Structures are given as structure tokens and as C-alpha cells.
Short mmCIF file of C-alpha atoms in Angstrom, two decimals:
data_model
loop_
_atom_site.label_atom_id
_atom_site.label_comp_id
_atom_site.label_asym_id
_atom_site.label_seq_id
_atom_site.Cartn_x
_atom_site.Cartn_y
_atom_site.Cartn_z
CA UNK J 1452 -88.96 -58.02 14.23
CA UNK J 1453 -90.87 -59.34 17.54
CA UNK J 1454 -94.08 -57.63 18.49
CA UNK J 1455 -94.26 -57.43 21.88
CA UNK J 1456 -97.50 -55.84 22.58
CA UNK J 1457 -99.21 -59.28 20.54
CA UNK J 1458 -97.49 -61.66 22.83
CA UNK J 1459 -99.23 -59.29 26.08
CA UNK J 1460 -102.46 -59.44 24.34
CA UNK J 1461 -102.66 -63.27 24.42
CA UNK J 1462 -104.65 -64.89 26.99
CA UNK J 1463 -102.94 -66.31 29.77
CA UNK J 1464 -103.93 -70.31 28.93
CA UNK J 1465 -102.51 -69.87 25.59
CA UNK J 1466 -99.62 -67.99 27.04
CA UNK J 1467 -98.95 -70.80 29.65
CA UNK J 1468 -98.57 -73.11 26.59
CA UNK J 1469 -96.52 -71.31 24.23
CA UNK J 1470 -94.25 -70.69 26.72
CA UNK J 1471 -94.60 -74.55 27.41
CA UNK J 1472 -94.27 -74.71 23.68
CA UNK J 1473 -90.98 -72.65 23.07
CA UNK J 1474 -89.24 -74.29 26.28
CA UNK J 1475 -89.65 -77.63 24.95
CA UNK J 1476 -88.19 -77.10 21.57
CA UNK J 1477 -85.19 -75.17 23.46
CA UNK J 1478 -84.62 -78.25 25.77
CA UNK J 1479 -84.99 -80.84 21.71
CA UNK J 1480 -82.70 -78.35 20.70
CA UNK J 1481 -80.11 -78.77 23.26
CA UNK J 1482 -80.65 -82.72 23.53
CA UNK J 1483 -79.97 -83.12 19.99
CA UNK J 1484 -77.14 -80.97 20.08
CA UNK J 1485 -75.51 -82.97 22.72
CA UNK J 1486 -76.23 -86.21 21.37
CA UNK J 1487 -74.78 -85.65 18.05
CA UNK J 1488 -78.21 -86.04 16.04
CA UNK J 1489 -77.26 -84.29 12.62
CA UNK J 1490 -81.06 -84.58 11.85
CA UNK J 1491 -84.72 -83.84 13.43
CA UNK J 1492 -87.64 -85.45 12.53
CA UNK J 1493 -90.70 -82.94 11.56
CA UNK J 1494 -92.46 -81.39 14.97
CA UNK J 1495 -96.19 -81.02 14.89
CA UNK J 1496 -97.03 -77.52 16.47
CA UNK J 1497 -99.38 -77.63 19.32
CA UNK J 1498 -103.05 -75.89 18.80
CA UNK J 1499 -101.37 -72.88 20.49
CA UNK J 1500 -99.00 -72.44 17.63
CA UNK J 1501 -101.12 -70.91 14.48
CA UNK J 1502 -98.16 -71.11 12.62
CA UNK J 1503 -96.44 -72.80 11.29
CA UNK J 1504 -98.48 -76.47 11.57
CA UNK J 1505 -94.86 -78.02 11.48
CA UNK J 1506 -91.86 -76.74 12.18
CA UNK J 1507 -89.14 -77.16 9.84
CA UNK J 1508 -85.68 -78.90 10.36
CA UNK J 1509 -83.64 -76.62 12.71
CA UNK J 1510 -80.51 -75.17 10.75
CA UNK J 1511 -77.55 -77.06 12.86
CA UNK J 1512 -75.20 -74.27 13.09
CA UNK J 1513 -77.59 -72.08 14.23
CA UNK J 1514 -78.05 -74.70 17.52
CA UNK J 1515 -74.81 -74.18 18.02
CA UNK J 1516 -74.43 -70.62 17.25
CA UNK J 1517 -77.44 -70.20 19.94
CA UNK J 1518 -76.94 -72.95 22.50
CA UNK J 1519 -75.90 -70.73 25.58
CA UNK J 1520 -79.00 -68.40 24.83
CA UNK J 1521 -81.65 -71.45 24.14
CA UNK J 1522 -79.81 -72.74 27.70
CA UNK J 1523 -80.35 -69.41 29.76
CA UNK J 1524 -83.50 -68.76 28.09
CA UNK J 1525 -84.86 -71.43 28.78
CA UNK J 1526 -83.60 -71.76 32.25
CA UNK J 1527 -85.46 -68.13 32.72
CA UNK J 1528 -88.90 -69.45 31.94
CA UNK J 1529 -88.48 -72.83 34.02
CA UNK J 1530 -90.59 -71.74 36.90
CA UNK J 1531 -93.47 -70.67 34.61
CA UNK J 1532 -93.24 -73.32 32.09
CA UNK J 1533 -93.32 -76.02 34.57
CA UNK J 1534 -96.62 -74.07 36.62
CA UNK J 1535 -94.59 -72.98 39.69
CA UNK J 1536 -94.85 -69.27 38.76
CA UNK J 1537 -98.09 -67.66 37.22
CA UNK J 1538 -97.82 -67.10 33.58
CA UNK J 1539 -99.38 -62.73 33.14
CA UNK J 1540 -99.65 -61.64 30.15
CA UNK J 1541 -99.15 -58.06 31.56
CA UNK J 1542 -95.77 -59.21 33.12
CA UNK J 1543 -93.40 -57.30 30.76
CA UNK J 1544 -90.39 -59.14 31.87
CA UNK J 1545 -92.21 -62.54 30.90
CA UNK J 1546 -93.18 -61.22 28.13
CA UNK J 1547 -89.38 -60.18 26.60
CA UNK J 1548 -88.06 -63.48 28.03
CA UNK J 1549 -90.99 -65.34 26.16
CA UNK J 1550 -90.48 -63.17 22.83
CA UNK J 1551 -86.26 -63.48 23.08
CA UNK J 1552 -86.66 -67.42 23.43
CA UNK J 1553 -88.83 -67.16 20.37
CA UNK J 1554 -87.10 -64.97 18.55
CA UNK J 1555 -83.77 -67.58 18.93
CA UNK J 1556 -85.95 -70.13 17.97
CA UNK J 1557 -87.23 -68.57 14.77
CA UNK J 1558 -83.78 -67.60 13.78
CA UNK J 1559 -83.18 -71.84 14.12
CA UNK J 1560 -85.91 -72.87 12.29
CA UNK J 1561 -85.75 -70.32 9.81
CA UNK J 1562 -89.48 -69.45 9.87
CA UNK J 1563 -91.71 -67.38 12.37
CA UNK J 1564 -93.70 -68.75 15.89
CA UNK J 1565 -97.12 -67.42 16.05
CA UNK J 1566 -99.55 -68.09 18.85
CA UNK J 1567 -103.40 -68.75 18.28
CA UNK J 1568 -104.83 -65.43 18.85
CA UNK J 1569 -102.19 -63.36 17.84
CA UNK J 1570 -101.68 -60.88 15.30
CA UNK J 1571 -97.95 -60.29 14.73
CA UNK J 1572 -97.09 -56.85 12.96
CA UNK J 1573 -94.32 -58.65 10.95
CA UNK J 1574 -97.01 -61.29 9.93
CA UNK J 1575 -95.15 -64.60 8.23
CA UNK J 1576 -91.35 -64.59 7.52
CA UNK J 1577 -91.10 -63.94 3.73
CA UNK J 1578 -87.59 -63.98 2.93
CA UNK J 1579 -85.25 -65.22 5.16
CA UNK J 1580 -81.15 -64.96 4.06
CA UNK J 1581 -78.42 -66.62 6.25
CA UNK J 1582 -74.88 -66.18 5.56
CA UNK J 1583 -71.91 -67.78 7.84
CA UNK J 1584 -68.66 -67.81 6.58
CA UNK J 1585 -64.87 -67.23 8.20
CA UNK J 1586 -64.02 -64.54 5.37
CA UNK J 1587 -64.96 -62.44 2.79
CA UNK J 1588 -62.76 -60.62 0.08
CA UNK J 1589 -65.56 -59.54 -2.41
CA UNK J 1590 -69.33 -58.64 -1.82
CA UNK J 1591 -71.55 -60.99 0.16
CA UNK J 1592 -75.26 -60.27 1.15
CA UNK J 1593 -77.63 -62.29 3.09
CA UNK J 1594 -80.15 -61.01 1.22
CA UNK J 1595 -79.68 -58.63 -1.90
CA UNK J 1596 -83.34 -57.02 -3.47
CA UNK J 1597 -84.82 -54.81 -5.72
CA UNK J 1598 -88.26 -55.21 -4.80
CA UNK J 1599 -88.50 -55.65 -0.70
CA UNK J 1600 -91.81 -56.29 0.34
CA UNK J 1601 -92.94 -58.22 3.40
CA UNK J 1602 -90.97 -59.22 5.90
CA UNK J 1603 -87.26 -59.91 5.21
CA UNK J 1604 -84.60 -60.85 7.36
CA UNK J 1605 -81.00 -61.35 7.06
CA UNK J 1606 -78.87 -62.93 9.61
CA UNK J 1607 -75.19 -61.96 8.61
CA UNK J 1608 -71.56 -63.66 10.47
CA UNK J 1609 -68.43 -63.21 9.26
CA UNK J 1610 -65.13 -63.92 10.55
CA UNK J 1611 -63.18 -61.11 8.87
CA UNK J 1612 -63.69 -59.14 5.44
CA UNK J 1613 -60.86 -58.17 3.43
CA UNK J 1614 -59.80 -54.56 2.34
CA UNK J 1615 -62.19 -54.04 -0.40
CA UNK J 1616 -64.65 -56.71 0.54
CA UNK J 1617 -68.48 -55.79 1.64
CA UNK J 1618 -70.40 -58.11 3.70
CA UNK J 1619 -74.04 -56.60 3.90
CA UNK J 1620 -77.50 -58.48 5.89
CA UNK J 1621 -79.62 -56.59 3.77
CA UNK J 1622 -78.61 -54.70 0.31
CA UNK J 1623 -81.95 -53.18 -0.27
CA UNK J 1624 -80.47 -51.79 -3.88
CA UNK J 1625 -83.62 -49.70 -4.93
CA UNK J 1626 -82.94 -48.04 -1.65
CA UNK J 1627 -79.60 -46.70 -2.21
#
């Protein structure tokens, strides 16, 4: 879940470099993804980034899942990330373009982006499920609780599911 609303409240120095931030590791992403490199080494997160201190491999099929959105993304927030437009934190159209890049990015590295001086609602990604396959013909969840507490997410693709198959994100059982 992004919070917009901690994004606006940042100030508009540490805005100007997460969005320098996030548009960098779009631009790794791609660069990797075109030259074939299967792994990344470990990326030290700039003061701006709170957490995490490094960022974690990126999941590969996720890069290429996402490539077209890290590319337009990332071609949105050109202009500010290389200081030909002012970066406002009251610009709400910045501010969804800087939280969508993010959001793609957190879904790559698995983990959540958050600034210095922000205070995210969803605070740090707790459980985080990932299924891909081509097709399913029993049950398959991303992620399947009891207990949900924190923040879960569960990012869900399947090809096709067969009669009688389930494919579920999030099987909150408890809940049911």
C-alpha cells in the first residue's frame, strides 16, 4: 500500500534525491536487463533512503515483468531527476509518478523504499508472497495465514487455472 500524503510531506531536498534515488535503480534495472547480468551486486541506499540500508538482489522476472513501466516511469521523472524541472512536494502528479516508480521498484526488490523523514502508514514490508506460474489445477496462494498482522503483500500471475483449481494473493483463512 503506498502512502501518498508521506511522500508530499517530505522536504523538497530529500524529495529531489529520492526521486534521483528511484530513477537510478530504474535505469540499473534496465541496464542489467539488457545486458544479460543474471546477478546484482548489493546497492548501498543513499542517506535519503531510511530503509532499507541495502537493497536486496532484484527478483529477475520481476525486471522483466516490469521493464516497460520502470522505462516510462522513469522517462516521466527525467526532467526532475536530472534538475531541469523543480521537484514540489505539493505537486500531486510528481508525487503519484514518484510513489508508482517506487512502488515497481519495491515489488522488484521484494522489500519497501522509505525516505528519511517519512513515516509510511504501511511501515516495513512484513510478509511478502510471490507466485508466477503458467497454470494451476489445485489451490495456490501467494500468501496463505492464520494470523495476518503487519503488512502483507501478495503479488499473484497465473497463466490459466483449471476447472476446480483456486489461485488466491492472499487466503487470509481466519477471515473466511
Amino acid at each position: 500500500m503506498s502512502d501518498l500524503l508521506s511522500l508530499a510531506a517530505l522536504s523538497a531536498t530529500a524529495l529531489t534525491e529520492g526521486v534521483r534515488f528511484l530513477y537510478d535503480q530504474a535505469g540499473e534495472l534496465l541496464r542489467a536487463r539488457r545486458e544479460h547480468r543474471a546477478e546484482q551486486s548489493p546497492v548501498d541506499t543513499p542517506p535519503v533512503v531510511a530503509e532499507p540500508a541495502v537493497l536486496p538482489e532484484p527478483d529477475a522476472a520481476s525486471v522483466e515483468r516490469f521493464s516497460e513501466e520502470l522505462r516510462a516511469l522513469r522517462a516521466d521523472l527525467h526532467e526532475f531527476a536530472s534538475g531541469v524541472d523543480e521537484t514540489d512536494p505539493s505537486n500531486p502528479s510528481l508525487i503519484r509518478r514518484v510513489d508508482a516508480l517506487r512502488t515497481v521498484l519495491e515489488a522488484v526488490y521484494g522489500t519497501s523504499l522509505t525516505f528519511d523523514g517519512e513515516s509510511r502508514r504501511d511501515g516495513p514490508l512484513r510478509i511478502h508472497g510471490r507466485v508466477d506460474v503458467d497454470a494451476v489445477a489445485g489451490y495456490v496462494a501467494a500468501v496463505r495465514t492464520d494470523s495476518p498482522t503487519g503488512w502483507i503483500r501478495g503479488d499473484l500471475r497465473v497463466g490459466s487455472v483449471e476447472a476446480g483449481g483456486e489461485a488466491i494473493g492472499i487466503d487470509l483463512r481466519n477471515q473466511r
